[in-house]
Amino acid sequence: ETRCRLSGGVAVGVPLSGDPVVVANLSARVGSIEDNRLGGWYSYRSSKSALNQLTRTMAVDFARKRNPVICVMLHPGTADTDLTKPFQKNVPELFTPERAVKQLLEILAGLKKEDTGKFYAWDGKIVPF
């Protein structure tokens, strides 16, 4: 069993019985280069792309050292917060913050060692880099 806590935008898995530690960075689909069809948001897109690269590199390094650490990126979808208010009218699926957290925790609960370095959307689907 692994329990997760959120700290500064990062979900940190705390192993309870010798399970690997999970480092889950909150990213966004707009950080995907392959999925960029709208343009814009230069600073936000590039910062999320950089976060994804750092997370993937961490995953490679931890695996090489045979450390029991799973590193993933998570796209929570769009949650109904003050940050998203200006563009909510264009969002097909708007989640409550509680639902967004529940969805991400479900993904974290199902992670396996071979999932390290992957980028997951709120629905458990892989987001392309």
GROMACS .gro file of N, CA and C in nm:
model
  387
    1GLU      N    1   0.085  -0.117   0.000
    1GLU     CA    2   0.000   0.000   0.000
    1GLU      C    3   0.089   0.123   0.000
    2THR      N    4   0.049   0.225  -0.078
    2THR     CA    5   0.121   0.352  -0.082
    2THR      C    6   0.023   0.464  -0.056
    3ARG      N    7   0.058   0.554   0.030
    3ARG     CA    8  -0.028   0.670   0.049
    3ARG      C    9   0.040   0.788  -0.015
    4CYS      N   10  -0.039   0.883  -0.062
    4CYS     CA   11   0.016   0.998  -0.132
    4CYS      C   12  -0.021   1.124  -0.057
    5ARG      N   13   0.070   1.219  -0.060
    5ARG     CA   14   0.038   1.351  -0.006
    5ARG      C   15   0.078   1.453  -0.112
    6LEU      N   16   0.007   1.565  -0.115
    6LEU     CA   17   0.038   1.671  -0.210
    6LEU      C   18   0.122   1.775  -0.139
    7SER      N   19   0.230   1.817  -0.204
    7SER     CA   20   0.320   1.915  -0.145
    7SER      C   21   0.370   2.008  -0.254
    8GLY      N   22   0.328   2.133  -0.250
    8GLY     CA   23   0.376   2.232  -0.346
    8GLY      C   24   0.351   2.195  -0.490
    9GLY      N   25   0.235   2.138  -0.522
    9GLY     CA   26   0.205   2.101  -0.659
    9GLY      C   27   0.261   1.966  -0.698
   10VAL      N   28   0.323   1.897  -0.606
   10VAL     CA   29   0.383   1.767  -0.636
   10VAL      C   30   0.321   1.663  -0.544
   11ALA      N   31   0.274   1.554  -0.603
   11ALA     CA   32   0.223   1.444  -0.522
   11ALA      C   33   0.341   1.354  -0.489
   12VAL      N   34   0.362   1.330  -0.363
   12VAL     CA   35   0.476   1.250  -0.319
   12VAL      C   36   0.423   1.122  -0.258
   13GLY      N   37   0.466   1.010  -0.313
   13GLY     CA   38   0.424   0.881  -0.259
   13GLY      C   39   0.514   0.842  -0.144
   14VAL      N   40   0.456   0.798  -0.039
   14VAL     CA   41   0.532   0.754   0.077
   14VAL      C   42   0.514   0.604   0.090
   15PRO      N   43   0.620   0.525   0.067
   15PRO     CA   44   0.604   0.380   0.073
   15PRO      C   45   0.571   0.332   0.214
   16LEU      N   46   0.476   0.241   0.220
   16LEU     CA   47   0.437   0.185   0.349
   16LEU      C   48   0.491   0.045   0.369
   17SER      N   49   0.521  -0.024   0.261
   17SER     CA   50   0.564  -0.163   0.277
   17SER      C   51   0.670  -0.201   0.174
   18GLY      N   52   0.772  -0.117   0.158
   18GLY     CA   53   0.878  -0.148   0.064
   18GLY      C   54   0.843  -0.116  -0.080
   19ASP      N   55   0.728  -0.054  -0.105
   19ASP     CA   56   0.693  -0.014  -0.241
   19ASP      C   57   0.783   0.099  -0.287
   20PRO      N   58   0.791   0.120  -0.419
   20PRO     CA   59   0.870   0.233  -0.468
   20PRO      C   60   0.808   0.367  -0.426
   21VAL      N   61   0.891   0.466  -0.416
   21VAL     CA   62   0.845   0.603  -0.394
   21VAL      C   63   0.793   0.654  -0.527
   22VAL      N   64   0.690   0.737  -0.524
   22VAL     CA   65   0.635   0.796  -0.646
   22VAL      C   66   0.654   0.947  -0.641
   23VAL      N   67   0.716   1.000  -0.746
   23VAL     CA   68   0.726   1.144  -0.765
   23VAL      C   69   0.635   1.176  -0.883
   24ALA      N   70   0.529   1.250  -0.857
   24ALA     CA   71   0.432   1.283  -0.962
   24ALA      C   72   0.425   1.434  -0.976
   25ASN      N   73   0.475   1.485  -1.088
   25ASN     CA   74   0.473   1.628  -1.112
   25ASN      C   75   0.346   1.666  -1.187
   26LEU      N   76   0.281   1.772  -1.139
   26LEU     CA   77   0.160   1.820  -1.205
   26LEU      C   78   0.197   1.901  -1.327
   27SER      N   79   0.166   1.847  -1.441
   27SER     CA   80   0.196   1.911  -1.568
   27SER      C   81   0.065   1.957  -1.631
   28ALA      N   82   0.064   1.969  -1.761
   28ALA     CA   83  -0.057   2.004  -1.834
   28ALA      C   84  -0.041   1.958  -1.978
   29ARG      N   85  -0.152   1.925  -2.040
   29ARG     CA   86  -0.149   1.880  -2.179
   29ARG      C   87  -0.081   1.983  -2.270
   30VAL      N   88  -0.093   2.111  -2.236
   30VAL     CA   89  -0.032   2.214  -2.321
   30VAL      C   90   0.121   2.202  -2.323
   31GLY      N   91   0.179   2.123  -2.234
   31GLY     CA   92   0.323   2.099  -2.235
   31GLY      C   93   0.364   1.994  -2.337
   32SER      N   94   0.269   1.932  -2.402
   32SER     CA   95   0.298   1.832  -2.505
   32SER      C   96   0.328   1.903  -2.638
   33ILE      N   97   0.445   1.877  -2.692
   33ILE     CA   98   0.482   1.936  -2.822
   33ILE      C   99   0.398   1.873  -2.932
   34GLU      N  100   0.382   1.742  -2.927
   34GLU     CA  101   0.307   1.670  -3.030
   34GLU      C  102   0.159   1.708  -3.032
   35ASP      N  103   0.104   1.742  -2.916
   35ASP     CA  104  -0.039   1.770  -2.905
   35ASP      C  105  -0.072   1.919  -2.924
   36ASN      N  106   0.028   2.001  -2.953
   36ASN     CA  107   0.007   2.146  -2.967
   36ASN      C  108  -0.055   2.177  -3.104
   37ARG      N  109  -0.184   2.205  -3.103
   37ARG     CA  110  -0.255   2.239  -3.226
   37ARG      C  111  -0.310   2.381  -3.224
   38LEU      N  112  -0.298   2.448  -3.108
   38LEU     CA  113  -0.358   2.581  -3.094
   38LEU      C  114  -0.257   2.694  -3.086
   39GLY      N  115  -0.130   2.662  -3.054
   39GLY     CA  116  -0.031   2.768  -3.038
   39GLY      C  117  -0.058   2.848  -2.911
   40GLY      N  118   0.007   2.963  -2.901
   40GLY     CA  119  -0.012   3.052  -2.788
   40GLY      C  120   0.046   2.999  -2.658
   41TRP      N  121   0.021   3.072  -2.552
   41TRP     CA  122   0.062   3.035  -2.417
   41TRP      C  123   0.211   3.001  -2.409
   42TYR      N  124   0.296   3.081  -2.471
   42TYR     CA  125   0.438   3.048  -2.486
   42TYR      C  126   0.507   3.015  -2.353
   43SER      N  127   0.493   3.101  -2.256
   43SER     CA  128   0.563   3.079  -2.129
   43SER      C  129   0.510   2.956  -2.056
   44TYR      N  130   0.377   2.942  -2.051
   44TYR     CA  131   0.318   2.829  -1.980
   44TYR      C  132   0.352   2.698  -2.050
   45ARG      N  133   0.337   2.695  -2.183
   45ARG     CA  134   0.371   2.573  -2.259
   45ARG      C  135   0.517   2.533  -2.238
   46SER      N  136   0.607   2.630  -2.251
   46SER     CA  137   0.749   2.596  -2.241
   46SER      C  138   0.786   2.553  -2.099
   47SER      N  139   0.723   2.613  -1.997
   47SER     CA  140   0.754   2.571  -1.860
   47SER      C  141   0.705   2.428  -1.834
   48LYS      N  142   0.590   2.392  -1.887
   48LYS     CA  143   0.539   2.255  -1.869
   48LYS      C  144   0.621   2.156  -1.951
   49SER      N  145   0.665   2.195  -2.071
   49SER     CA  146   0.753   2.108  -2.150
   49SER      C  147   0.884   2.083  -2.077
   50ALA      N  148   0.938   2.188  -2.015
   50ALA     CA  149   1.062   2.173  -1.938
   50ALA      C  150   1.040   2.081  -1.818
   51LEU      N  151   0.928   2.098  -1.750
   51LEU     CA  152   0.896   2.010  -1.637
   51LEU      C  153   0.889   1.865  -1.684
   52ASN      N  154   0.827   1.841  -1.798
   52ASN     CA  155   0.815   1.705  -1.851
   52ASN      C  156   0.953   1.647  -1.882
   53GLN      N  157   1.040   1.727  -1.942
   53GLN     CA  158   1.175   1.681  -1.973
   53GLN      C  159   1.252   1.648  -1.844
   54LEU      N  160   1.241   1.732  -1.744
   54LEU     CA  161   1.309   1.705  -1.617
   54LEU      C  162   1.256   1.578  -1.551
   55THR      N  163   1.126   1.560  -1.554
   55THR     CA  164   1.066   1.441  -1.493
   55THR      C  165   1.110   1.316  -1.566
   56ARG      N  166   1.110   1.321  -1.699
   56ARG     CA  167   1.152   1.205  -1.778
   56ARG      C  168   1.299   1.173  -1.751
   57THR      N  169   1.382   1.276  -1.743
   57THR     CA  170   1.525   1.257  -1.717
   57THR      C  171   1.547   1.197  -1.579
   58MET      N  172   1.471   1.245  -1.479
   58MET     CA  173   1.478   1.186  -1.345
   58MET      C  174   1.443   1.038  -1.348
   59ALA      N  175   1.339   1.005  -1.424
   59ALA     CA  176   1.295   0.865  -1.434
   59ALA      C  177   1.408   0.778  -1.491
   60VAL      N  178   1.474   0.827  -1.594
   60VAL     CA  179   1.585   0.752  -1.655
   60VAL      C  180   1.698   0.735  -1.555
   61ASP      N  181   1.733   0.842  -1.487
   61ASP     CA  182   1.845   0.836  -1.392
   61ASP      C  183   1.815   0.743  -1.274
   62PHE      N  184   1.695   0.753  -1.217
   62PHE     CA  185   1.661   0.664  -1.106
   62PHE      C  186   1.659   0.518  -1.151
   63ALA      N  187   1.607   0.491  -1.271
   63ALA     CA  188   1.604   0.353  -1.321
   63ALA      C  189   1.745   0.300  -1.342
   64ARG      N  190   1.832   0.383  -1.393
   64ARG     CA  191   1.971   0.341  -1.417
   64ARG      C  192   2.041   0.305  -1.286
   65LYS      N  193   2.008   0.378  -1.180
   65LYS     CA  194   2.068   0.353  -1.049
   65LYS      C  195   1.994   0.245  -0.971
   66ARG      N  196   1.891   0.192  -1.034
   66ARG     CA  197   1.808   0.087  -0.973
   66ARG      C  198   1.744   0.132  -0.842
   67ASN      N  199   1.713   0.260  -0.835
   67ASN     CA  200   1.642   0.312  -0.718
   67ASN      C  201   1.493   0.284  -0.734
   68PRO      N  202   1.426   0.249  -0.626
   68PRO     CA  203   1.283   0.221  -0.636
   68PRO      C  204   1.199   0.349  -0.636
   69VAL      N  205   1.214   0.429  -0.744
   69VAL     CA  206   1.142   0.554  -0.756
   69VAL      C  207   1.070   0.555  -0.891
   70ILE      N  208   0.941   0.584  -0.888
   70ILE     CA  209   0.861   0.598  -1.010
   70ILE      C  210   0.835   0.747  -1.029
   71CYS      N  211   0.874   0.800  -1.144
   71CYS     CA  212   0.855   0.942  -1.174
   71CYS      C  213   0.756   0.955  -1.290
   72VAL      N  214   0.648   1.027  -1.267
   72VAL     CA  215   0.547   1.046  -1.371
   72VAL      C  216   0.502   1.192  -1.376
   73MET      N  217   0.441   1.226  -1.489
   73MET     CA  218   0.377   1.356  -1.505
   73MET      C  219   0.227   1.333  -1.509
   74LEU      N  220   0.152   1.427  -1.453
   74LEU     CA  221   0.007   1.414  -1.448
   74LEU      C  222  -0.059   1.540  -1.504
   75HIS      N  223  -0.153   1.521  -1.595
   75HIS     CA  224  -0.237   1.630  -1.645
   75HIS      C  225  -0.372   1.614  -1.575
   76PRO      N  226  -0.406   1.708  -1.484
   76PRO     CA  227  -0.528   1.691  -1.404
   76PRO      C  228  -0.657   1.725  -1.476
   77GLY      N  229  -0.650   1.772  -1.599
   77GLY     CA  230  -0.770   1.824  -1.663
   77GLY      C  231  -0.791   1.967  -1.613
   78THR      N  232  -0.902   2.025  -1.647
   78THR     CA  233  -0.929   2.162  -1.603
   78THR      C  234  -1.024   2.159  -1.485
   79ALA      N  235  -0.976   2.212  -1.374
   79ALA     CA  236  -1.057   2.217  -1.252
   79ALA      C  237  -1.116   2.357  -1.237
   80ASP      N  238  -1.230   2.364  -1.175
   80ASP     CA  239  -1.300   2.490  -1.154
   80ASP      C  240  -1.231   2.569  -1.042
   81THR      N  241  -1.134   2.651  -1.081
   81THR     CA  242  -1.060   2.733  -0.986
   81THR      C  243  -1.052   2.876  -1.039
   82ASP      N  244  -1.001   2.966  -0.958
   82ASP     CA  245  -0.985   3.105  -1.001
   82ASP      C  246  -0.892   3.114  -1.123
   83LEU      N  247  -0.791   3.029  -1.128
   83LEU     CA  248  -0.696   3.029  -1.239
   83LEU      C  249  -0.765   3.001  -1.373
   84THR      N  250  -0.864   2.913  -1.372
   84THR     CA  251  -0.928   2.872  -1.498
   84THR      C  252  -1.051   2.954  -1.534
   85LYS      N  253  -1.096   3.039  -1.446
   85LYS     CA  254  -1.220   3.116  -1.472
   85LYS      C  255  -1.219   3.187  -1.608
   86PRO      N  256  -1.109   3.254  -1.650
   86PRO     CA  257  -1.112   3.329  -1.775
   86PRO      C  258  -1.137   3.245  -1.902
   87PHE      N  259  -1.109   3.116  -1.898
   87PHE     CA  260  -1.127   3.036  -2.021
   87PHE      C  261  -1.215   2.913  -2.001
   88GLN      N  262  -1.296   2.910  -1.897
   88GLN     CA  263  -1.381   2.794  -1.871
   88GLN      C  264  -1.487   2.773  -1.978
   89LYS      N  265  -1.531   2.878  -2.045
   89LYS     CA  266  -1.637   2.862  -2.146
   89LYS      C  267  -1.592   2.774  -2.263
   90ASN      N  268  -1.461   2.758  -2.283
   90ASN     CA  269  -1.409   2.675  -2.391
   90ASN      C  270  -1.370   2.535  -2.347
   91VAL      N  271  -1.395   2.503  -2.221
   91VAL     CA  272  -1.352   2.374  -2.166
   91VAL      C  273  -1.466   2.272  -2.178
   92PRO      N  274  -1.442   2.161  -2.249
   92PRO     CA  275  -1.549   2.061  -2.264
   92PRO      C  276  -1.583   1.987  -2.135
   93GLU      N  277  -1.483   1.961  -2.049
   93GLU     CA  278  -1.507   1.891  -1.922
   93GLU      C  279  -1.440   1.968  -1.810
   94LEU      N  280  -1.522   2.033  -1.728
   94LEU     CA  281  -1.471   2.109  -1.614
   94LEU      C  282  -1.494   2.027  -1.487
   95PHE      N  283  -1.386   2.005  -1.410
   95PHE     CA  284  -1.395   1.922  -1.291
   95PHE      C  285  -1.393   2.007  -1.165
   96THR      N  286  -1.455   1.956  -1.060
   96THR     CA  287  -1.435   2.017  -0.930
   96THR      C  288  -1.293   1.983  -0.888
   97PRO      N  289  -1.232   2.064  -0.805
   97PRO     CA  290  -1.096   2.030  -0.758
   97PRO      C  291  -1.092   1.893  -0.689
   98GLU      N  292  -1.197   1.861  -0.615
   98GLU     CA  293  -1.201   1.732  -0.546
   98GLU      C  294  -1.201   1.616  -0.645
   99ARG      N  295  -1.277   1.630  -0.753
   99ARG     CA  296  -1.280   1.523  -0.853
   99ARG      C  297  -1.145   1.510  -0.922
  100ALA      N  298  -1.082   1.623  -0.952
  100ALA     CA  299  -0.950   1.619  -1.016
  100ALA      C  300  -0.850   1.544  -0.929
  101VAL      N  301  -0.850   1.574  -0.800
  101VAL     CA  302  -0.758   1.506  -0.708
  101VAL      C  303  -0.789   1.357  -0.702
  102LYS      N  304  -0.916   1.321  -0.693
  102LYS     CA  305  -0.955   1.180  -0.686
  102LYS      C  306  -0.906   1.104  -0.809
  103GLN      N  307  -0.922   1.165  -0.927
  103GLN     CA  308  -0.880   1.100  -1.052
  103GLN      C  309  -0.728   1.078  -1.053
  104LEU      N  310  -0.653   1.176  -1.008
  104LEU     CA  311  -0.508   1.163  -1.008
  104LEU      C  312  -0.461   1.061  -0.905
  105LEU      N  313  -0.525   1.058  -0.790
  105LEU     CA  314  -0.489   0.958  -0.689
  105LEU      C  315  -0.518   0.816  -0.738
  106GLU      N  316  -0.623   0.799  -0.817
  106GLU     CA  317  -0.651   0.667  -0.875
  106GLU      C  318  -0.540   0.624  -0.970
  107ILE      N  319  -0.489   0.718  -1.048
  107ILE     CA  320  -0.377   0.685  -1.138
  107ILE      C  321  -0.254   0.647  -1.054
  108LEU      N  322  -0.224   0.728  -0.954
  108LEU     CA  323  -0.107   0.700  -0.869
  108LEU      C  324  -0.118   0.564  -0.802
  109ALA      N  325  -0.236   0.529  -0.759
  109ALA     CA  326  -0.255   0.401  -0.690
  109ALA      C  327  -0.228   0.281  -0.780
  110GLY      N  328  -0.243   0.298  -0.910
  110GLY     CA  329  -0.223   0.186  -1.002
  110GLY      C  330  -0.086   0.181  -1.068
  111LEU      N  331   0.004   0.272  -1.032
  111LEU     CA  332   0.134   0.275  -1.097
  111LEU      C  333   0.219   0.154  -1.065
  112LYS      N  334   0.297   0.114  -1.167
  112LYS     CA  335   0.393   0.005  -1.153
  112LYS      C  336   0.531   0.059  -1.192
  113LYS      N  337   0.633  -0.014  -1.158
  113LYS     CA  338   0.770   0.028  -1.187
  113LYS      C  339   0.789   0.064  -1.334
  114GLU      N  340   0.729  -0.011  -1.423
  114GLU     CA  341   0.746   0.013  -1.567
  114GLU      C  342   0.672   0.138  -1.617
  115ASP      N  343   0.597   0.204  -1.531
  115ASP     CA  344   0.526   0.326  -1.569
  115ASP      C  345   0.612   0.451  -1.552
  116THR      N  346   0.730   0.435  -1.496
  116THR     CA  347   0.815   0.551  -1.473
  116THR      C  348   0.845   0.623  -1.604
  117GLY      N  349   0.844   0.755  -1.599
  117GLY     CA  350   0.873   0.837  -1.717
  117GLY      C  351   0.754   0.866  -1.804
  118LYS      N  352   0.636   0.817  -1.769
  118LYS     CA  353   0.518   0.837  -1.853
  118LYS      C  354   0.442   0.963  -1.812
  119PHE      N  355   0.362   1.012  -1.906
  119PHE     CA  356   0.282   1.133  -1.888
  119PHE      C  357   0.136   1.091  -1.899
  120TYR      N  358   0.062   1.102  -1.788
  120TYR     CA  359  -0.076   1.056  -1.782
  120TYR      C  360  -0.174   1.173  -1.776
  121ALA      N  361  -0.283   1.160  -1.851
  121ALA     CA  362  -0.395   1.253  -1.839
  121ALA      C  363  -0.485   1.207  -1.726
  122TRP      N  364  -0.575   1.292  -1.686
  122TRP     CA  365  -0.668   1.265  -1.576
  122TRP      C  366  -0.746   1.135  -1.591
  123ASP      N  367  -0.767   1.092  -1.716
  123ASP     CA  368  -0.844   0.971  -1.741
  123ASP      C  369  -0.759   0.845  -1.752
  124GLY      N  370  -0.629   0.858  -1.722
  124GLY     CA  371  -0.539   0.743  -1.725
  124GLY      C  372  -0.476   0.718  -1.861
  125LYS      N  373  -0.514   0.796  -1.961
  125LYS     CA  374  -0.455   0.780  -2.095
  125LYS      C  375  -0.319   0.849  -2.100
  126ILE      N  376  -0.232   0.794  -2.184
  126ILE     CA  377  -0.099   0.851  -2.202
  126ILE      C  378  -0.107   0.977  -2.287
  127VAL      N  379  -0.038   1.081  -2.243
  127VAL     CA  380  -0.028   1.205  -2.321
  127VAL      C  381   0.104   1.197  -2.398
  128PRO      N  382   0.101   1.227  -2.529
  128PRO     CA  383   0.226   1.223  -2.607
  128PRO      C  384   0.318   1.337  -2.568
  129PHE      N  385   0.446   1.315  -2.586
  129PHE     CA  386   0.542   1.422  -2.557
  129PHE      C  387   0.548   1.517  -2.674
   0.00000   0.00000   0.00000
